[in-house]
Coordinates of C-alpha atoms in Angstrom, one line a residue:
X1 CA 14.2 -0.8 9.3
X2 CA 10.4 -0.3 10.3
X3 CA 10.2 3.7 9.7
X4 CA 6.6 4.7 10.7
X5 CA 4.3 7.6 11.7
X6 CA 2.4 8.2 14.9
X7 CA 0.0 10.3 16.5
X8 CA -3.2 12.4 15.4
X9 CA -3.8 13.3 11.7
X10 CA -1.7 15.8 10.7
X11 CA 0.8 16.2 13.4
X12 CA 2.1 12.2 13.1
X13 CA 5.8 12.2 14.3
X14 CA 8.4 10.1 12.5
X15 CA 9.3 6.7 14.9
X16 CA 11.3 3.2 14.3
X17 CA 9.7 0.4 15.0
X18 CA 12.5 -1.9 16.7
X19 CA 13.3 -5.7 17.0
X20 CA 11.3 -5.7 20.5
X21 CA 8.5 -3.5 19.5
X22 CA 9.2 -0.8 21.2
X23 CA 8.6 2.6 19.2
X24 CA 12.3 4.5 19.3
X25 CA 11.6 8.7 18.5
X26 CA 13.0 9.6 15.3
X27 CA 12.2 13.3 15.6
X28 CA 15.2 14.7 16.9
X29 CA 17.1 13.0 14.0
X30 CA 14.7 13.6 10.8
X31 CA 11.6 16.1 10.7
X32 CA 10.2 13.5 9.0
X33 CA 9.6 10.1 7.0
X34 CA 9.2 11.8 3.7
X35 CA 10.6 12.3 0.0
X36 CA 13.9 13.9 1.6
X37 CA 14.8 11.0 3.8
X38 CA 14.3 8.2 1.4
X39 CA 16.2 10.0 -1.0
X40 CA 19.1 10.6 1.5
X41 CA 21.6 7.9 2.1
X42 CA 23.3 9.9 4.6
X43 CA 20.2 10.5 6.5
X44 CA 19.3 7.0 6.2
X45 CA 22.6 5.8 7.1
X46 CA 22.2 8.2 10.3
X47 CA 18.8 6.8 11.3
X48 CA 20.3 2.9 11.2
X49 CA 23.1 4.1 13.2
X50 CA 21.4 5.6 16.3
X51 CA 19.1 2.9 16.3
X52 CA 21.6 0.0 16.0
X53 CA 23.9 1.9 18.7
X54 CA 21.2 2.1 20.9
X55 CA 20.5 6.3 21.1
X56 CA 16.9 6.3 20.2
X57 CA 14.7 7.2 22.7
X58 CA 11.4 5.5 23.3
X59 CA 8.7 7.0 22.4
X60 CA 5.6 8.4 24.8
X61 CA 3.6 5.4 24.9
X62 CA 6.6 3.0 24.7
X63 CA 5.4 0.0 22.3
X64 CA 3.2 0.1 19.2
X65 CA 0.1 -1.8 21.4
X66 CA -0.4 0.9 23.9
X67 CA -2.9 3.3 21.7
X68 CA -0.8 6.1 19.7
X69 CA -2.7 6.1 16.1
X70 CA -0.2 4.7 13.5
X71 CA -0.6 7.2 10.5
X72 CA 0.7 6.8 6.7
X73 CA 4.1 6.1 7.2
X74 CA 5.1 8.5 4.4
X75 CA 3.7 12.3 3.9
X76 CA 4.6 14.5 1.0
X77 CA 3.7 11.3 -1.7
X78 CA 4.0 12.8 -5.4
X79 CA 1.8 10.3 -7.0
X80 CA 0.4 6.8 -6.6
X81 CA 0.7 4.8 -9.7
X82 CA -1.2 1.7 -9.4
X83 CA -1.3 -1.6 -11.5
X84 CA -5.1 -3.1 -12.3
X85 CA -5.4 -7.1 -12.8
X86 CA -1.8 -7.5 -12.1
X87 CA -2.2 -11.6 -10.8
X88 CA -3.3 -14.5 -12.3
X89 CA -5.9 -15.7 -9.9
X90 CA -7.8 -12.4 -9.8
X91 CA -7.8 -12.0 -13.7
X92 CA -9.6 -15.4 -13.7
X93 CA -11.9 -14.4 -10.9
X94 CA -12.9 -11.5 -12.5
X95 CA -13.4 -13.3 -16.3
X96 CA -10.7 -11.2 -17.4
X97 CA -8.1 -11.8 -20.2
X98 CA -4.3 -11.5 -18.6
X99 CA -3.0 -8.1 -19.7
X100 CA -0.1 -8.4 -22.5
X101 CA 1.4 -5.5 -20.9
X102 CA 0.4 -3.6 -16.8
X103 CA -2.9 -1.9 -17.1
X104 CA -2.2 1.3 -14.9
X105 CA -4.5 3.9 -13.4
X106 CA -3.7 6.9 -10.9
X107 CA -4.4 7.4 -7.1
X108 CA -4.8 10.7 -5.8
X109 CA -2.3 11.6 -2.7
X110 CA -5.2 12.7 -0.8
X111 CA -7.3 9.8 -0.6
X112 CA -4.2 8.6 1.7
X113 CA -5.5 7.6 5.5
X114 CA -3.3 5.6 8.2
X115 CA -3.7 2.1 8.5
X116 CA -6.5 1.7 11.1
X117 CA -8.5 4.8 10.1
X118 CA -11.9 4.6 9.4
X119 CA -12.8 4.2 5.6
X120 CA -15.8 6.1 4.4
X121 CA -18.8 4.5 1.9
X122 CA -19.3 7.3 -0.7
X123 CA -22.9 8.4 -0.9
X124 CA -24.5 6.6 -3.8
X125 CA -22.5 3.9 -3.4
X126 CA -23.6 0.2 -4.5
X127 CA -20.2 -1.8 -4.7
X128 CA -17.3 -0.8 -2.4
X129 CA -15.3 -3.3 -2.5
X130 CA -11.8 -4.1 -0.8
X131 CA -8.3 -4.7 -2.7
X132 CA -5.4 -6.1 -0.5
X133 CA -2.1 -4.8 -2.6
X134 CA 1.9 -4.7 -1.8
X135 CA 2.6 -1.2 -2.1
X136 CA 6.3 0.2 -3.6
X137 CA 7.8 3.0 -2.3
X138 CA 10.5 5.1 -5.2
X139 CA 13.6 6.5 -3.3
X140 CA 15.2 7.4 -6.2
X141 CA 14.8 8.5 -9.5
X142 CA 13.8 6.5 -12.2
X143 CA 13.4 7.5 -15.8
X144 CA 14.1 4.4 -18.7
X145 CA 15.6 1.9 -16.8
X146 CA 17.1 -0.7 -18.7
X147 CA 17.0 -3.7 -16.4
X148 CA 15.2 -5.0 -13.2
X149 CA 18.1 -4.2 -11.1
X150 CA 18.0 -0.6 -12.3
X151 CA 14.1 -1.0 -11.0
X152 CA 14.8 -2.7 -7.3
X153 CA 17.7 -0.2 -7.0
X154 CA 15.1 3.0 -7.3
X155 CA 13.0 0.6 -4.7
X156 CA 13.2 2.2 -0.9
X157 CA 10.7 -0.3 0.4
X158 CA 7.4 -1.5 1.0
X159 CA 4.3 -1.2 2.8
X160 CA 0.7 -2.4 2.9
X161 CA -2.3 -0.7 0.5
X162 CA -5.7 -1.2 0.8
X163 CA -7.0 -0.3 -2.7
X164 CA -10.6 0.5 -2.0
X165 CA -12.7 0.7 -5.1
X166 CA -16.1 0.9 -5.7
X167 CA -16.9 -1.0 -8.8
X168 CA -20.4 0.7 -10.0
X169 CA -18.5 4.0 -10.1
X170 CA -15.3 2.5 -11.5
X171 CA -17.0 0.6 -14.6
X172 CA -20.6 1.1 -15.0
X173 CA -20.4 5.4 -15.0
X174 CA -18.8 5.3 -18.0
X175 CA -15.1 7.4 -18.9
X176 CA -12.1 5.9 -16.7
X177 CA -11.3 3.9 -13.9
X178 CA -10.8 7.0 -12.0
X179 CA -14.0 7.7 -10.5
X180 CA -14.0 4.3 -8.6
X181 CA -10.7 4.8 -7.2
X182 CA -10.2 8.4 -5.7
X183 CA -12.8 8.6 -3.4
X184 CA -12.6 10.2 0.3
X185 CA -10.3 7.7 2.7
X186 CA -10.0 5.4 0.1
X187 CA -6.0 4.0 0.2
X188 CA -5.8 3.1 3.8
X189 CA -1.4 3.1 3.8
X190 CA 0.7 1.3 6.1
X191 CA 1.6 0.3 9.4
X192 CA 5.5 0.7 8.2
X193 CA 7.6 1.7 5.6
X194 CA 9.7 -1.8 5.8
X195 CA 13.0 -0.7 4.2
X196 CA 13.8 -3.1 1.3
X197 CA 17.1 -4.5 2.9
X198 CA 14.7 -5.9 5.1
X199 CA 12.4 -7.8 2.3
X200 CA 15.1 -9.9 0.0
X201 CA 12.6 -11.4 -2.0
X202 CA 9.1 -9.1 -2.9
X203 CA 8.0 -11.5 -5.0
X204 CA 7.5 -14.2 -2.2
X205 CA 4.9 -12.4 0.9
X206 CA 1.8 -14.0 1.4
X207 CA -1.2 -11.5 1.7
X208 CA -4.2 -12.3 3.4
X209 CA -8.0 -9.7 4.0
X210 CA -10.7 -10.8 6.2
X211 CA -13.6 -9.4 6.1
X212 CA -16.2 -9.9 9.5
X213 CA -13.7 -12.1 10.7
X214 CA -14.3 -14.0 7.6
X215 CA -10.9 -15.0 5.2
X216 CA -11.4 -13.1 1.8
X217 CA -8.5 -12.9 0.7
X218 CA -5.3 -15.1 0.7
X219 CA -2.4 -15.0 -2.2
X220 CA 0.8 -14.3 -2.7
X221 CA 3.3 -11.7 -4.5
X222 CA 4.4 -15.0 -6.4
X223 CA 0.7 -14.8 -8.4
X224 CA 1.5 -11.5 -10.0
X225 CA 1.8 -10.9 -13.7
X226 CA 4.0 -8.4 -13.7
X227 CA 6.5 -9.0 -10.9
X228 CA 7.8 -6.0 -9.2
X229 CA 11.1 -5.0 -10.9
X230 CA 9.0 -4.9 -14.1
X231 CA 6.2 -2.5 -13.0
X232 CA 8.9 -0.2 -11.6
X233 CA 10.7 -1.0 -15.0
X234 CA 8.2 -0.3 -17.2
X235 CA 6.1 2.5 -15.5
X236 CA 9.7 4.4 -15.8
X237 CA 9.4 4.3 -19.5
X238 CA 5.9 6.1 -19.5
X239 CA 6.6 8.8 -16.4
X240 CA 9.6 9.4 -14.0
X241 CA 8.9 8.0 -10.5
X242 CA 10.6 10.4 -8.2
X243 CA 11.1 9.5 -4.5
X244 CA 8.2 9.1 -2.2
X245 CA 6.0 7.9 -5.2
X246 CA 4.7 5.0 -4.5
X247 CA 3.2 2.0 -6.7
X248 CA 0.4 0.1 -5.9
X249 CA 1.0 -4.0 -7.3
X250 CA -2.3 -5.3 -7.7
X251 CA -4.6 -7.6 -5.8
X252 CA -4.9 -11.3 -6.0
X253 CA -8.2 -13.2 -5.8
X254 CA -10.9 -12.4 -3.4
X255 CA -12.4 -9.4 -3.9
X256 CA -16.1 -9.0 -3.6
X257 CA -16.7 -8.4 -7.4
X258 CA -15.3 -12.3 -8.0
X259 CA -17.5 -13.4 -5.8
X260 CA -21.4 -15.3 -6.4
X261 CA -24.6 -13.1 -6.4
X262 CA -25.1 -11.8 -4.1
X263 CA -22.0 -10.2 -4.2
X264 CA -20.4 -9.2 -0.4
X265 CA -19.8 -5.5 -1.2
X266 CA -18.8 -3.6 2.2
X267 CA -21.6 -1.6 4.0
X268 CA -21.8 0.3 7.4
X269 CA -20.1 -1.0 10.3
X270 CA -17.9 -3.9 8.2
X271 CA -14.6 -4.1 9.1
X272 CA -12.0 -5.2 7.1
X273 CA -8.6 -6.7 8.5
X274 CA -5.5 -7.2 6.1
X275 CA -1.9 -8.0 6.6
X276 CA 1.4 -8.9 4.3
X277 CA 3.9 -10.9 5.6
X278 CA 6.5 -9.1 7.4
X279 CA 4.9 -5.5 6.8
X280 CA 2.2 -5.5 9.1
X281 CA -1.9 -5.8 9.9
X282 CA -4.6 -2.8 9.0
X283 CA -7.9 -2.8 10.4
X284 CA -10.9 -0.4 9.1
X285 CA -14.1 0.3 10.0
X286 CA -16.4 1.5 7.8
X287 CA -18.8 4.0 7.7
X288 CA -21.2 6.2 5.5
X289 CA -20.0 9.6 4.3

């Protein structure tokens, strides 16, 4: 299933995105695409039922194309855990060594936007830069598991992150990774939460981030390090991911900090287009805070 979010911040309503793009109204079934659903299989079960028998109705506006805002597809995230220099091209980009085991740093819920939001420069900033990333999404929960199949079964599916970062704050300031990271509008989320009956193989999505119109980006989940059942694997080891968590995968090569001097860091009025194979297309605009 496509399970998505749509209308104006803060009063989205839960929708399906079906096999004809039509968006089918999911509020008179769940209140919402949250922590509760993905860790109901009843509910779940109930969802896939009405739309496979037909009993959805289509939602005002009719098809995805015909102007409702698409918002995060999940609300009421716990925490974003989210994986730094987790593929081979980037590491080598970037000068760096490959990590012996996942470098991770935390994303604040709030810095959450919908997938076509606009994405704010922070005021002093130098070196925003974009990250293209396959985002996780925990329905269950997951403390020591003991295999990757432990890990893909605590997996509820996947969606698109844009990691912004920008890079002076996140390792010239001094202290952690943090600062770089957290910033206003800076995780745009999204289009869909694609359930992960719907993506056999995560390891095997081609990811692509223009910038201007101009190709940045373009890799593939097969580049990563740490593949997904091991993040999920590992991170359990270290913190229990609880439904609606999500994990962010890392970013292959591209970014503007890999590139020559002078370095394409975003400014005013850039927009920045990415899509994953299968999960959907974000478009930003950006603009000063």
């Amino acid at each position: 299933m496509k399970l998505l979010r749509v209308g104006t911040a803060g009063a989205e309503r839960p929708a399906l995105l079906d096999e004809h793009g039509t968006l089918r109204d999911l509020s008179g079934i769940v209140p919402d695409i949250d922590s509760g659903l993905l860790a109901d299989r009843a509910a779940l079960a109930r969802v896939r039922e009405a739309a496979k028998a037909g009993r959805l109705p289509e939602m005002a506006g009719g098809t995805e194309a015909d102007g409702l805002r698409t918002g995060p597809p999940l609300t009421g995230i716990g925490k974003i855990v989210c994986i730094g220099l987790n593929y081979h091209d980037h590491a080598r980009e970037t000068g760096a060594a490959v990590p012996e085991e996942p470098i991770v740093f935390m994303k604040a819920p709030d810095t959450v936007v919908g997938p076509d939001d606009t994405v704010l420069i922070p005021r002093g900033s130098r070196k925003t830069d974009w990250e293209i990333e396959l985002a996780v999404v925990i329905g269950r929960t997951a403390r020591y598991l003991a295999s990757h199949e432990e890990a893909m079964a605590a997996v509820a599916g996947y969606t698109v992150a844009n990691d912004v970062s920008e890079r002076a704050f996140q390792t010239e300031r001094g202290g952690q990774w943090d600062k770089g990271k957290n910033c206003e509008t800076f995780n745009p989320l999204g289009p869909w939460l694609v359930t992960a009956d719907e993506v056999p193989d995560p390891q095997a999505l081609a990811m692509r981030l223009w910038v201007n119109g101009e190709l940045r980006q373009d890799g593939t989940t097969a580049d990563q390090i740490f593949p997904v059942a091991e993040v999920v694997r590992y991170l359990s080891h270290f913190m229990t991911l609880r439904p609606g968590d999500i994990v962010s995968t890392g970013t292959p090569a591209g970014v503007a900090m890999g590139q020559p001097e002078p370095k394409p860091y975003l400014r005013e009025g850039d927009v920045v287009e990415l899509e994953i194979t299968g999960l959907g297309r974000q478009r930003q605009v950006m603009k000063s805070a």
